[in-house]
Amino acid sequence: MVSGSRASEFQDTMIKRAKGVTISQVADAAGVARSSVSRAFTRPDMLLPETVERILKAAEALGYVPNHTARALSTGRHGNIGLIVPDIANPFFPPLIQAAQLEADRSDFCIFLGNTEENPKQEDKLVGRFAGQVEGLVLTSSRLSDERIRAHASQLPLVLINRDLEGIPRVLIDSGSGVRQAVEHLAQLGHRKIVYVSGPSNSWSNKQRRAAIRTAASSFRMELEVVPAVLPSYSSGRNVVDAILSAGATAAIAFDDVTAQGVLAGLSERKVAVPATFSLIGCDDVLGAVTYPGLTSISNRSNEAGRLAISLLLEMLSNRSIRDVRYVLETHLVVRGTTAAAG
Amino acid sequence: MVSGSRASEFQDTMIKRAKGVTISQVADAAGVARSSVSRAFTRPDMLLPETVERILKAAEALGYVPNHTARALSTGRHGNIGLIVPDIANPFFPPLIQAAQLEADRSDFCIFLGNTEENPKQEDKLVGRFAGQVEGLVLTSSRLSDERIRAHASQLPLVLINRDLEGIPRVLIDSGSGVRQAVEHLAQLGHRKIVYVSGPSNSWSNKQRRAAIRTAASSFRMELEVVPAVLPSYSSGRNVVDAILSAGATAAIAFDDVTAQGVLAGLSERKVAVPATFSLIGCDDVLGAVTYPGLTSISNRSNEAGRLAISLLLEMLSNRSIRDVRYVLETHLVVRGTTAAAG
DNA sequence: GACTTTCATGCAACCGGTTGCATGTCAAGT
DNA sequence: ACTTGACATGCAACCGGTTGCATGAAAGTC
């Protein structure tokens, strides 16, 4: 399968490592001490303006670039932060990662990305590997136990997304508000019995959504049945369609959009018209705009969560203190084409 | 919108920085010189087995963890590699990133992720920022000019994905083979006039696909029209549907699956039945299984590309040499539900 | 005019490892 | 018994910056 071909078999070339210009060379060129060069970059106000200028000019001429590693060694600050997610391929995460990176970038921080494949052991290993090279860490939808998380938090600044652990700064996307709106929406459309297609059992978000739906359904006097989908995936959703239909419901809310899309496909295959005879609502709003009919969903805000988590972490780093903060991002229903009056 | 709430307003706590155990402390504890501790970890064969064991035991007891930064400073190797992509949110990239990270992980390397937002300036800036902290770099679908890429390549080991630049190691996903199969498939179904919905003009993949389609179409004596979509995105695809239809074609091949999905939605809206009256083929095969009907597409192999690029880079790093290699990954057509005989 | 004060700059130690070379020990070779 | 060599370990310089303190010259005070 791999058709590997070398363009020119024998053109191996030794790498000429860019032999980094050092602070000493700049110092010699400018006729000052190394410390002055250092200060010219870090605290120019300590030096005479003309000295600073002379140094900068010399540096410029030599093509000097401060060595990040050396600086990190003496200051202890390397300007990197780690971001760990369970599954990059799940469309929930890319916007979060993107926003996180943008925010980090604004303060000249770089992001180390870790992907745990939904595996707690891998997550633990990654945290360990990152620990030495980052100033702080953001754990997204962590699958680790409370104890492990606390252990890590005692080693380095940590911010959690979608995990509610007292004493550790955290950003939570509260689907509760959106879920209530979704149930109310279905109630107003005349649906009397609905299904919740649940997600991973160890997920904080899943527990939270299930509870919110249960409460809302009972307050609107609707019947609710929970149909479990093992993983938040397209095929899981597709596999539970029969279970959904045999429950005798006229509408369903799925754990996330990916699952909902699977359900949508399964319904199509079985010639069940959406939304004419069955209504469907997703969660996370990552696919809503790209299905046809457009998927009614609960807004996501993962990008805000990413941005917020990073800015929280940066704040912790500059203050060298942690506050027991708990940011909650509320969500709301986005109505599109997969919901209509009960047939 | 952001309902920020602090659980406990005044519970600020100072961070107790884990005050890292150093090599000297271990040396004292084990009654040896610092250098021996260092060697116990890096070249145990230089020491007596019992000495190594004694040192390791002492290290274990003190909870010593080698300081990555310090090691990087003296050795010049920090065990990080940078990976730069134009758009994490495009489903083409997550599998690539995932595979790259897995491969890097096997050799204990960490991945720095950079997202350029399809912006060459941002890309240039990121490369610069990464340069000091990574041993090598993988540029995926770079939007930079040849000159900039060469300039960077002279500074540090570089591997390209989907960019064909002589003298720089590169991994190319050759959609040519898949594209030919796609055109042939359409020809056999009786289509006489087709449209290519093109992608970013500075993208190597786009040029390559366009050329391949052109060649294949003429060899099957089919008419071809190129309709440009500015960006590879859902909305771009949706926006060009009118242009596609007014071209009078009965089938289209889109630059990528995301664009194709936009086209699919646009066709649905205009009540054009797919595949009954119009056939559509995507590229990258990232969404094929999750649309309904399933999108016929050209296989992707982005994960293999990611894995290969990293292993190539690691090889370069350990050899300290570059070979002018050019790996080509062939693709093929995956037929699903969006193609049928011309109406 | 002698005596502080201010402030720009230099000196040297330090961050935490790595590594070439010197030293000391012990066993084998003659 | 004396040399030789092998080999385990220690010494100290080095990677490239940062930073507390010392120094010395210019400016301010009485």
XYZ file of C-alpha atoms (C1' of nucleotides) in Angstrom:
746
model
C 0.000 0.000 0.000
C 2.655 2.492 0.948
C 4.457 3.315 -2.221
C 7.516 4.840 -0.682
C 10.064 6.091 -3.144
C 13.193 8.064 -2.605
C 13.651 10.736 -5.186
C 17.402 10.405 -5.026
C 18.768 7.486 -3.139
C 22.160 8.839 -2.222
C 21.575 12.474 -1.569
C 21.887 12.217 2.174
C 23.080 15.496 3.576
C 24.321 16.226 7.030
C 22.206 18.677 8.891
C 24.016 21.884 9.594
C 22.538 22.731 12.950
C 21.893 26.442 13.201
C 24.678 27.177 15.651
C 22.715 29.641 17.744
C 24.141 33.072 18.457
C 24.600 33.419 22.199
C 24.282 36.255 24.598
C 28.063 36.329 25.030
C 28.679 36.999 21.363
C 26.233 39.853 21.449
C 27.918 41.160 24.594
C 31.322 41.138 22.914
C 29.973 42.804 19.812
C 28.305 45.534 21.817
C 31.194 45.872 24.264
C 29.132 45.203 27.377
C 28.735 42.417 29.926
C 26.467 39.446 29.325
C 24.167 40.614 32.047
C 23.562 43.850 30.227
C 22.494 42.009 27.126
C 20.133 39.959 29.193
C 18.688 43.094 30.740
C 18.380 44.825 27.416
C 15.780 42.201 26.586
C 14.106 41.607 29.910
C 14.315 44.904 31.781
C 15.423 47.644 29.373
C 14.434 50.319 31.899
C 17.446 49.373 34.001
C 19.799 50.459 31.246
C 20.531 53.743 29.518
C 18.395 54.043 26.406
C 21.476 54.417 24.230
C 23.030 51.277 25.705
C 19.877 49.342 25.028
C 19.867 50.546 21.481
C 23.475 49.602 20.925
C 22.860 46.130 22.273
C 19.730 45.612 20.246
C 21.522 46.727 17.137
C 24.346 44.282 17.756
C 21.853 41.512 18.459
C 19.972 42.303 15.303
C 23.162 42.268 13.254
C 24.198 38.872 14.584
C 20.723 37.445 14.302
C 20.515 36.718 17.989
C 17.443 34.935 19.284
C 17.101 34.299 23.016
C 17.365 30.642 23.904
C 14.090 29.589 25.343
C 15.431 26.549 27.111
C 18.220 28.366 28.883
C 15.856 31.038 30.012
C 13.431 28.432 31.269
C 16.163 26.774 33.282
C 17.072 29.841 35.251
C 13.633 31.374 35.584
C 11.596 28.242 35.926
C 9.061 29.603 33.483
C 8.976 28.020 30.063
C 5.859 29.564 28.654
C 4.177 26.305 27.734
C 0.896 24.921 28.864
C -0.504 21.476 28.357
C -3.973 20.657 27.088
C -5.291 17.153 27.390
C -8.400 15.878 25.638
C -9.954 12.418 25.438
C -10.474 12.313 21.677
C -9.393 14.886 19.127
C -11.505 13.202 16.515
C -14.711 14.021 18.346
C -15.940 17.268 16.802
C -16.607 18.675 20.227
C -12.910 19.213 20.856
C -11.338 20.896 17.857
C -13.103 24.226 18.448
C -12.102 24.027 22.081
C -8.495 23.354 21.184
C -8.533 26.115 18.634
C -9.879 28.673 21.075
C -7.473 27.551 23.763
C -4.561 27.971 21.460
C -5.666 31.379 20.332
C -5.932 32.526 23.917
C -2.562 31.067 24.856
C -1.027 32.700 21.845
C -2.159 36.109 22.997
C 0.117 35.757 25.994
C 2.912 34.113 24.046
C 2.307 30.707 25.472
C 2.566 27.543 23.446
C 0.220 24.589 23.750
C 1.231 21.000 24.248
C -1.573 18.820 23.060
C -2.296 15.407 24.526
C -4.825 12.889 23.298
C -5.792 10.148 25.710
C -7.919 7.953 23.457
C -10.485 7.926 26.254
C -7.978 5.899 28.271
C -7.270 6.871 31.906
C -3.869 5.180 31.927
C -2.781 7.043 28.847
C -4.060 10.229 30.433
C -2.021 9.625 33.571
C 1.076 8.939 31.541
C 0.647 12.075 29.477
C 0.217 14.244 32.523
C 3.441 12.826 33.874
C 5.319 13.442 30.669
C 3.996 16.958 30.379
C 4.598 17.850 33.989
C 8.255 18.689 33.531
C 7.783 20.937 30.571
C 4.661 22.922 31.150
C 3.782 25.553 33.675
C 0.211 24.468 33.922
C -2.289 21.989 32.596
C -5.860 21.951 31.364
C -7.692 18.647 31.616
C -10.745 18.384 29.428
C -13.457 15.870 30.254
C -10.946 13.955 32.310
C -11.518 10.256 32.732
C -9.186 10.099 35.736
C -10.320 9.366 39.258
C -10.789 12.240 41.670
C -7.728 11.140 43.615
C -5.392 11.138 40.625
C -6.617 14.551 39.598
C -6.035 15.950 43.061
C -2.601 14.365 43.150
C -1.652 16.074 39.929
C -3.194 19.331 41.021
C -0.879 19.386 43.998
C 2.104 19.163 41.672
C 1.265 21.911 39.237
C -1.423 24.449 38.393
C -4.411 22.675 36.923
C -7.709 23.734 35.412
C -10.550 21.345 34.646
C -13.155 21.517 31.925
C -16.360 19.571 32.442
C -15.343 18.021 35.692
C -16.629 19.334 38.969
C -14.048 18.930 41.714
C -14.176 21.186 44.741
C -11.020 23.206 45.265
C -9.751 22.904 41.716
C -10.519 25.709 39.270
C -13.006 24.432 36.724
C -15.075 25.472 33.754
C -18.344 23.650 33.309
C -20.627 23.674 30.339
C -24.027 23.407 31.934
C -26.298 21.651 29.505
C -29.022 21.813 32.132
C -30.474 25.082 30.925
C -30.464 23.971 27.297
C -31.910 20.600 28.146
C -34.806 22.209 30.000
C -35.532 24.366 26.969
C -35.374 21.323 24.726
C -37.865 19.400 26.821
C -40.151 22.414 27.035
C -39.919 22.825 23.263
C -40.976 19.216 22.761
C -43.767 19.584 25.299
C -45.142 22.599 23.479
C -45.078 20.643 20.241
C -47.359 18.093 21.886
C -44.920 15.265 22.539
C -45.936 13.156 25.536
C -43.297 10.467 25.570
C -39.617 11.012 24.840
C -36.372 9.078 24.926
C -32.935 10.114 26.172
C -30.110 8.398 24.320
C -27.415 8.424 26.963
C -23.615 8.659 26.645
C -20.553 7.285 28.505
C -21.458 6.343 32.048
C -18.321 7.885 33.597
C -18.866 11.214 31.914
C -19.820 14.145 34.062
C -21.718 15.688 31.158
C -23.810 12.580 30.665
C -24.837 12.404 34.301
C -25.704 16.033 34.246
C -27.785 15.837 31.090
C -29.662 12.763 32.182
C -30.579 14.339 35.487
C -31.701 17.559 33.833
C -33.910 15.741 31.355
C -35.450 13.647 34.100
C -36.336 16.710 36.133
C -37.672 18.650 33.167
C -39.714 15.756 31.824
C -41.423 15.180 35.122
C -42.179 18.860 35.533
C -43.918 18.827 32.150
C -45.587 15.525 32.999
C -43.972 13.715 30.094
C -42.972 10.097 30.049
C -39.232 9.489 29.757
C -37.268 6.415 28.823
C -33.474 6.188 28.823
C -31.849 4.189 26.028
C -28.124 3.719 26.579
C -25.642 4.151 23.730
C -22.278 2.833 24.823
C -20.017 5.410 23.215
C -20.728 8.838 21.835
C -20.401 7.766 18.235
C -22.296 7.621 14.990
C -22.572 3.843 14.993
C -23.774 3.711 18.601
C -26.569 6.044 17.636
C -27.488 4.039 14.615
C -27.578 0.839 16.637
C -30.112 2.031 19.167
C -32.760 3.197 16.715
C -34.842 0.059 17.095
C -34.780 0.405 20.846
C -35.893 4.009 20.497
C -38.765 3.177 18.185
C -39.974 0.228 20.237
C -40.168 2.500 23.256
C -43.150 4.113 21.584
C -41.822 7.657 21.919
C -42.394 10.399 19.380
C -39.190 12.308 20.092
C -35.635 11.764 21.326
C -32.834 13.799 22.802
C -29.368 12.356 22.245
C -26.259 12.686 24.421
C -24.447 14.508 21.649
C -24.705 15.505 18.028
C -22.614 12.647 16.754
C -24.931 10.139 18.366
C -27.924 12.088 17.106
C -26.586 11.930 13.595
C -26.368 8.162 13.854
C -29.951 8.064 15.057
C -30.972 10.328 12.184
C -29.379 7.991 9.673
C -31.016 4.962 11.290
C -34.419 6.634 11.170
C -33.927 7.515 7.507
C -33.082 3.922 6.700
C -36.264 2.774 8.377
C -38.261 5.346 6.427
C -39.253 7.220 9.544
C -39.735 10.811 8.448
C -37.969 13.473 10.487
C -39.459 15.738 11.696
C -42.891 14.769 10.304
C -43.364 11.640 12.409
C -40.408 11.780 14.782
C -38.528 14.671 16.375
C -34.849 14.568 17.267
C -32.594 16.858 19.291
C -28.818 16.629 19.612
C -26.398 18.166 22.028
C -23.222 20.227 21.528
C -24.360 21.841 18.318
C -21.324 20.768 16.362
C -23.133 19.275 13.419
C -26.440 21.079 13.487
C -25.666 23.263 10.549
C -24.306 20.484 8.395
C -27.029 17.875 8.364
C -30.124 18.061 6.258
C -32.588 18.704 7.674
C -30.545 20.807 10.102
C -30.313 19.178 13.492
C -32.062 20.907 16.351
C -29.465 20.911 19.114
C -28.320 22.345 22.408
C -25.668 24.978 22.070
C -22.193 23.987 22.917
C -19.764 26.778 23.783
C -16.786 24.493 23.848
C -14.693 27.247 22.333
C -15.591 29.595 25.179
C -14.766 26.868 27.640
C -11.356 26.454 26.058
C -10.652 30.149 26.055
C -11.821 30.587 29.600
C -9.855 27.653 30.944
C -6.653 28.987 29.453
C -7.194 32.512 30.687
C -7.950 31.142 34.129
C -4.756 29.145 34.061
C -2.701 32.097 32.880
C -4.130 34.150 35.681
C -3.165 31.489 38.187
C 0.330 31.446 36.788
C 0.846 35.158 37.008
C -0.632 35.368 40.500
C 1.060 32.199 41.647
C -2.117 31.459 43.531
C -5.191 29.389 43.003
C -8.721 30.442 43.649
C -11.456 27.932 44.063
C -13.361 29.140 41.036
C -16.200 27.396 39.285
C -17.262 28.961 36.026
C -20.518 27.773 34.592
C -21.394 28.338 30.960
C -25.073 28.185 30.317
C -26.481 26.686 27.154
C -29.650 27.099 25.174
C -31.716 25.352 22.566
C -31.045 25.986 18.887
C -34.123 25.080 16.920
C -33.577 23.844 13.370
C -35.292 21.324 11.188
C -35.526 18.067 13.105
C -38.289 19.002 15.492
C -41.984 19.518 14.742
C -45.423 18.919 16.223
C -46.088 15.369 17.349
C -47.760 13.345 14.597
C -23.842 35.161 28.822
C -20.946 33.958 30.897
C -22.360 33.260 34.293
C -19.103 33.273 36.174
C -19.418 32.492 39.821
C -16.743 31.896 42.366
C -17.629 29.130 44.726
C -15.807 30.831 47.543
C -14.683 34.367 46.983
C -11.816 34.564 49.410
C -10.313 31.121 49.299
C -7.239 32.173 47.375
C -4.388 29.884 48.161
C -0.762 30.332 47.314
C 0.603 27.684 45.064
C 3.195 25.568 46.742
C 5.462 24.933 43.800
C 6.695 21.385 43.885
C 10.296 22.269 44.628
C 11.813 19.624 42.394
C 14.261 17.101 43.789
C 17.601 17.611 42.074
C 20.339 15.324 41.001
C 22.557 16.652 43.783
C 20.144 15.589 46.479
C 20.010 12.112 45.051
C 23.802 12.082 44.835
C 24.108 12.980 48.510
C 21.535 10.404 49.524
C 23.276 7.684 47.549
C 26.760 8.819 48.529
C 28.007 9.310 44.995
C 28.879 12.199 42.672
C 26.275 14.039 40.639
C 27.732 12.632 37.468
C 27.095 9.109 38.639
C 23.452 9.874 39.217
C 23.250 11.320 35.761
C 24.863 8.241 34.301
C 22.629 5.926 36.285
C 19.803 7.290 34.198
C 21.436 7.873 30.853
C 24.173 5.231 30.557
C 23.701 2.662 33.333
C 26.167 0.329 31.621
C 29.002 2.620 32.656
C 28.317 1.923 36.304
C 28.403 -1.133 38.494
C 24.967 -2.739 38.626
C 24.858 -2.412 42.405
C 25.736 1.288 42.207
C 22.979 1.863 39.714
C 20.541 0.085 41.926
C 21.563 2.095 44.975
C 21.151 5.338 43.052
C 17.807 4.352 41.600
C 16.577 3.388 45.030
C 17.626 6.721 46.475
C 16.030 8.542 43.556
C 12.841 6.587 44.006
C 12.749 7.354 47.714
C 13.178 11.065 47.154
C 10.762 11.123 44.273
C 13.365 12.400 41.862
C 12.276 13.204 38.328
C 14.890 14.340 35.808
C 14.486 17.955 34.832
C 13.669 18.026 31.201
C 14.677 21.643 30.689
C 18.101 21.267 32.238
C 18.790 18.205 30.206
C 17.695 19.986 27.056
C 20.052 22.843 27.793
C 23.141 20.704 27.970
C 22.278 18.164 25.329
C 20.415 20.382 22.918
C 17.760 17.730 22.565
C 14.443 18.465 24.189
C 12.374 15.639 22.830
C 9.657 17.822 21.405
C 8.460 18.100 17.878
C 6.124 20.642 16.407
C 3.135 19.866 14.230
C 1.473 22.647 12.334
C -1.882 22.332 10.632
C -4.046 24.897 8.851
C -7.330 24.080 10.577
C -7.902 21.623 13.399
C -11.608 21.898 12.906
C -11.401 20.379 9.457
C -12.060 16.661 9.973
C -9.159 15.803 7.738
C -6.669 16.746 10.420
C -7.695 15.162 13.711
C -6.894 11.606 12.571
C -3.571 12.866 11.260
C -2.781 14.588 14.517
C -3.835 11.562 16.481
C -1.606 9.230 14.493
C 1.295 11.643 14.655
C 1.027 11.875 18.380
C 0.836 8.141 18.796
C 3.978 7.707 16.746
C 5.827 10.447 18.611
C 4.763 8.925 21.874
C 6.381 5.619 20.984
C 9.740 7.388 21.007
C 8.944 9.512 24.032
C 8.554 12.678 22.069
C 5.905 15.260 22.829
C 3.941 17.142 20.208
C 3.523 20.875 20.050
C 0.411 21.628 18.082
C 0.000 24.767 16.025
C -3.117 25.902 14.224
C -2.655 28.518 11.542
C -6.276 29.287 10.729
C -5.304 28.948 7.069
C -3.228 32.098 7.500
C 0.344 32.177 6.157
C 1.394 34.959 8.505
C 0.154 33.058 11.507
C 1.955 30.013 10.193
C 5.215 31.904 9.895
C 4.857 33.253 13.385
C 4.154 29.847 14.842
C 7.143 28.302 13.159
C 9.288 31.036 14.649
C 7.878 30.559 18.110
C 8.274 26.797 17.937
C 11.756 26.918 16.491
C 13.460 27.424 19.841
C 11.699 24.611 21.597
C 11.379 21.752 19.175
C 13.926 19.545 17.545
C 11.981 19.257 14.359
C 8.823 20.351 12.668
C 6.099 18.837 10.532
C 4.227 21.240 8.298
C 0.923 19.947 7.074
C -0.668 21.424 3.960
C 1.491 24.483 4.417
C 0.194 27.720 2.991
C 3.652 29.303 3.066
C 5.639 30.247 0.000
C 8.384 27.935 -1.182
C 11.007 30.450 -0.094
C 9.748 30.688 3.479
C 9.591 26.937 3.763
C 13.133 26.577 2.504
C 14.288 29.278 4.878
C 12.803 27.417 7.814
C 14.119 24.105 6.589
C 17.626 25.492 6.726
C 17.141 26.308 10.383
C 15.803 23.020 11.644
C 14.750 19.561 10.502
C 11.496 19.801 8.640
C 9.086 17.336 7.086
C 6.247 18.339 4.808
C 2.880 16.711 4.344
C 1.045 17.449 1.115
C 3.577 19.844 -0.235
C 6.051 18.835 -2.888
C 9.317 20.670 -2.483
C 12.479 19.159 -3.887
C 15.153 18.555 -1.283
C 12.819 18.572 1.694
C 11.505 15.271 3.023
C 7.823 15.033 2.255
C 4.820 12.778 2.505
C 2.236 13.198 -0.191
C -1.246 11.841 -0.319
C -1.691 11.258 -4.004
C -5.333 11.756 -4.754
C -4.500 11.250 -8.417
C -5.148 7.537 -8.384
C -8.434 7.943 -6.517
C -9.504 10.804 -8.705
C -8.966 8.774 -11.845
C -11.111 5.996 -10.405
C -13.777 8.517 -9.510
C -13.926 9.957 -12.987
C -13.962 6.508 -14.503
C -16.766 5.527 -12.131
C -18.811 8.508 -13.285
C -18.040 7.797 -16.932
C -19.266 4.238 -16.561
C -22.461 5.531 -15.010
C -23.031 7.544 -18.156
C -22.171 11.044 -16.977
C -20.915 13.246 -19.801
C -20.400 16.557 -18.104
C -18.973 16.992 -14.598
C -17.902 19.788 -12.309
C -14.861 20.053 -10.063
C -15.506 22.179 -7.003
C -12.033 23.439 -6.274
C -10.311 24.286 -2.982
C -7.752 26.854 -1.783
C -5.692 28.099 -4.704
C -2.372 27.867 -2.854
C -2.988 24.298 -1.795
C -0.819 21.624 -3.353
C -3.616 19.073 -2.958
C -6.014 21.261 -4.852
C -3.668 21.739 -7.778
C -2.979 18.067 -7.861
C -6.612 17.064 -7.790
C -7.615 19.568 -10.396
C -4.898 18.398 -12.761
C -5.773 14.754 -12.240
C -9.449 15.360 -12.910
C -8.644 17.332 -16.018
C -6.487 14.561 -17.406
C -8.944 11.821 -16.532
C -11.948 13.702 -17.871
C -10.333 14.307 -21.208
C -9.227 10.699 -21.481
C -12.845 9.639 -21.006
C -13.989 12.412 -23.337
C -16.085 14.090 -20.692
C -16.738 17.775 -20.375
C -15.290 19.413 -17.277
C -16.014 22.719 -15.628
C -14.203 24.065 -12.574
C -16.270 25.928 -10.014
C -14.112 27.569 -7.363
C -15.061 27.393 -3.681
C -12.909 29.841 -1.773
C -12.301 27.818 1.363
C -12.690 24.134 2.076
C -15.770 24.575 4.208
C -19.385 23.591 4.470
C -20.676 27.043 3.667
C -18.393 27.467 0.668
C -19.825 24.266 -0.744
C -23.340 25.353 -0.097
C -22.741 28.688 -1.782
C -21.581 27.272 -5.071
C -24.507 24.966 -5.668
C -26.201 27.366 -8.048
C -23.039 27.716 -10.052
C -22.765 23.939 -10.216
C -26.329 23.475 -11.394
C -26.160 26.242 -13.962
C -23.141 24.552 -15.482
C -25.486 21.870 -16.706
C -23.469 18.997 -15.275
C -24.960 15.798 -13.897
C -22.206 15.074 -11.411
C -19.619 16.840 -9.295
C -16.404 16.018 -7.529
C -15.592 18.301 -4.625
C -12.180 19.286 -3.274
C -12.956 17.627 0.024
C -15.698 15.961 1.998
C -16.586 19.051 3.977
C -17.186 21.022 0.806
C -19.096 18.069 -0.618
C -21.332 18.010 2.410
C -22.138 21.658 1.863
C -22.976 20.904 -1.740
C -25.129 17.994 -0.631
C -27.089 20.220 1.703
C -27.491 22.859 -0.983
C -28.795 20.288 -3.434
C -31.256 18.982 -0.852
C -32.578 22.469 -0.288
C -33.150 22.925 -4.002
C -34.938 19.577 -4.125
C -32.311 18.049 -6.363
C -32.367 14.319 -5.589
C -29.022 12.696 -4.876
C -28.091 10.329 -6.414
C -31.221 10.002 -8.580
C -30.707 13.154 -10.615
C -27.265 14.296 -9.522
C -24.176 12.410 -8.426
C -21.636 13.740 -5.953
C -18.183 12.602 -4.906
C -16.127 13.988 -2.052
C -12.495 13.657 -1.199
C -10.687 12.557 2.012
C -13.367 10.136 3.099
C -13.814 11.683 6.500
C -17.579 12.053 6.440
C -18.618 9.347 4.025
C -19.999 7.073 6.669
C -21.940 9.737 8.509
C -24.021 11.426 5.854
C -27.237 10.021 4.529
C -27.030 8.893 1.859
C -23.430 7.907 2.521
C -21.040 10.077 0.555
C -19.046 8.430 -2.197
C -15.520 9.672 -1.613
C -11.836 9.239 -2.283
C -9.944 7.514 0.507
C -7.858 9.613 2.746
C -4.989 8.010 4.647
C -4.290 11.145 6.604
C -3.462 9.053 9.645
C -0.806 7.143 7.742
C 0.589 10.414 6.491
C 0.833 11.695 10.044
C 2.501 8.590 11.317
C 4.926 8.456 8.435
C 5.904 12.107 8.674
C 6.760 11.753 12.337
C 8.744 8.584 11.885
C 10.622 10.240 9.046
C 11.390 13.214 11.232
C 12.529 11.041 14.115
C 14.813 9.191 11.770
C 16.299 12.469 10.592
C 16.866 13.502 14.167
C 18.633 10.348 15.180
C 20.782 10.330 12.035
C 21.382 14.050 12.092
C 21.057 13.884 8.342
C 18.379 14.546 5.789
C 17.562 12.441 2.823
C 15.635 13.813 -0.069
C 12.751 11.442 0.400
C 9.349 11.670 -1.177
C 6.767 9.244 0.108
C 3.622 8.914 -1.896
C 0.456 7.416 -0.471
C -1.938 6.222 -3.102
C -5.696 6.565 -2.737
C -8.746 4.872 -4.170
C -12.424 5.452 -4.662
C -14.899 4.408 -1.992
C -18.314 4.028 -3.533
C -21.301 4.727 -1.322
C -24.708 6.194 -1.878
C -24.283 9.530 -3.643
C -23.419 8.240 -7.093
C -25.740 6.569 -9.599
C -26.437 6.383 -13.314
C -26.917 9.730 -15.007
C -30.584 10.652 -15.081
C 34.913 70.685 49.094
C 33.761 66.518 51.586
C 29.736 63.397 52.027
C 25.811 61.101 50.692
C 22.605 59.390 47.237
C 21.422 57.668 42.775
C 21.935 54.724 39.185
C 24.150 52.309 35.081
C 26.903 48.508 34.607
C 29.936 44.544 35.714
C 30.982 40.350 38.446
C 29.986 35.901 39.640
C 26.958 32.491 41.353
C 23.210 29.867 40.001
C 19.408 27.009 37.450
C 20.012 21.191 36.874
C 21.677 18.453 34.279
C 25.827 16.213 30.796
C 30.399 14.777 29.513
C 35.616 14.718 28.534
C 39.235 13.784 31.168
C 41.783 12.562 35.419
C 42.189 9.454 39.192
C 42.236 5.436 41.814
C 41.499 0.415 42.224
C 41.943 -4.105 41.190
C 42.978 -8.119 38.321
C 45.607 -10.070 34.705
C 50.151 -10.571 32.360
C 55.141 -11.477 32.616
C 56.601 -8.163 42.722
C 55.991 -4.680 38.927
C 53.785 -3.196 35.010
C 49.851 -2.773 32.333
C 45.230 -2.343 31.251
C 40.424 -2.208 32.142
C 37.129 0.001 34.298
C 34.219 2.423 37.963
C 33.810 6.837 39.698
C 34.824 11.742 40.703
C 36.118 16.479 39.163
C 35.051 20.437 36.857
C 33.767 22.838 32.797
C 29.936 23.696 30.072
C 25.010 24.531 28.000
C 22.860 29.992 27.740
C 20.649 32.590 30.076
C 19.144 35.426 34.969
C 19.872 38.075 39.081
C 21.634 39.730 43.816
C 25.202 42.341 45.044
C 29.391 45.173 44.416
C 31.512 49.026 42.110
C 32.351 53.405 40.552
C 31.030 57.655 38.481
C 27.877 61.496 38.285
C 24.575 64.283 40.711
C 22.738 66.328 44.939
C 23.282 68.182 49.766
C 25.123 71.186 53.470
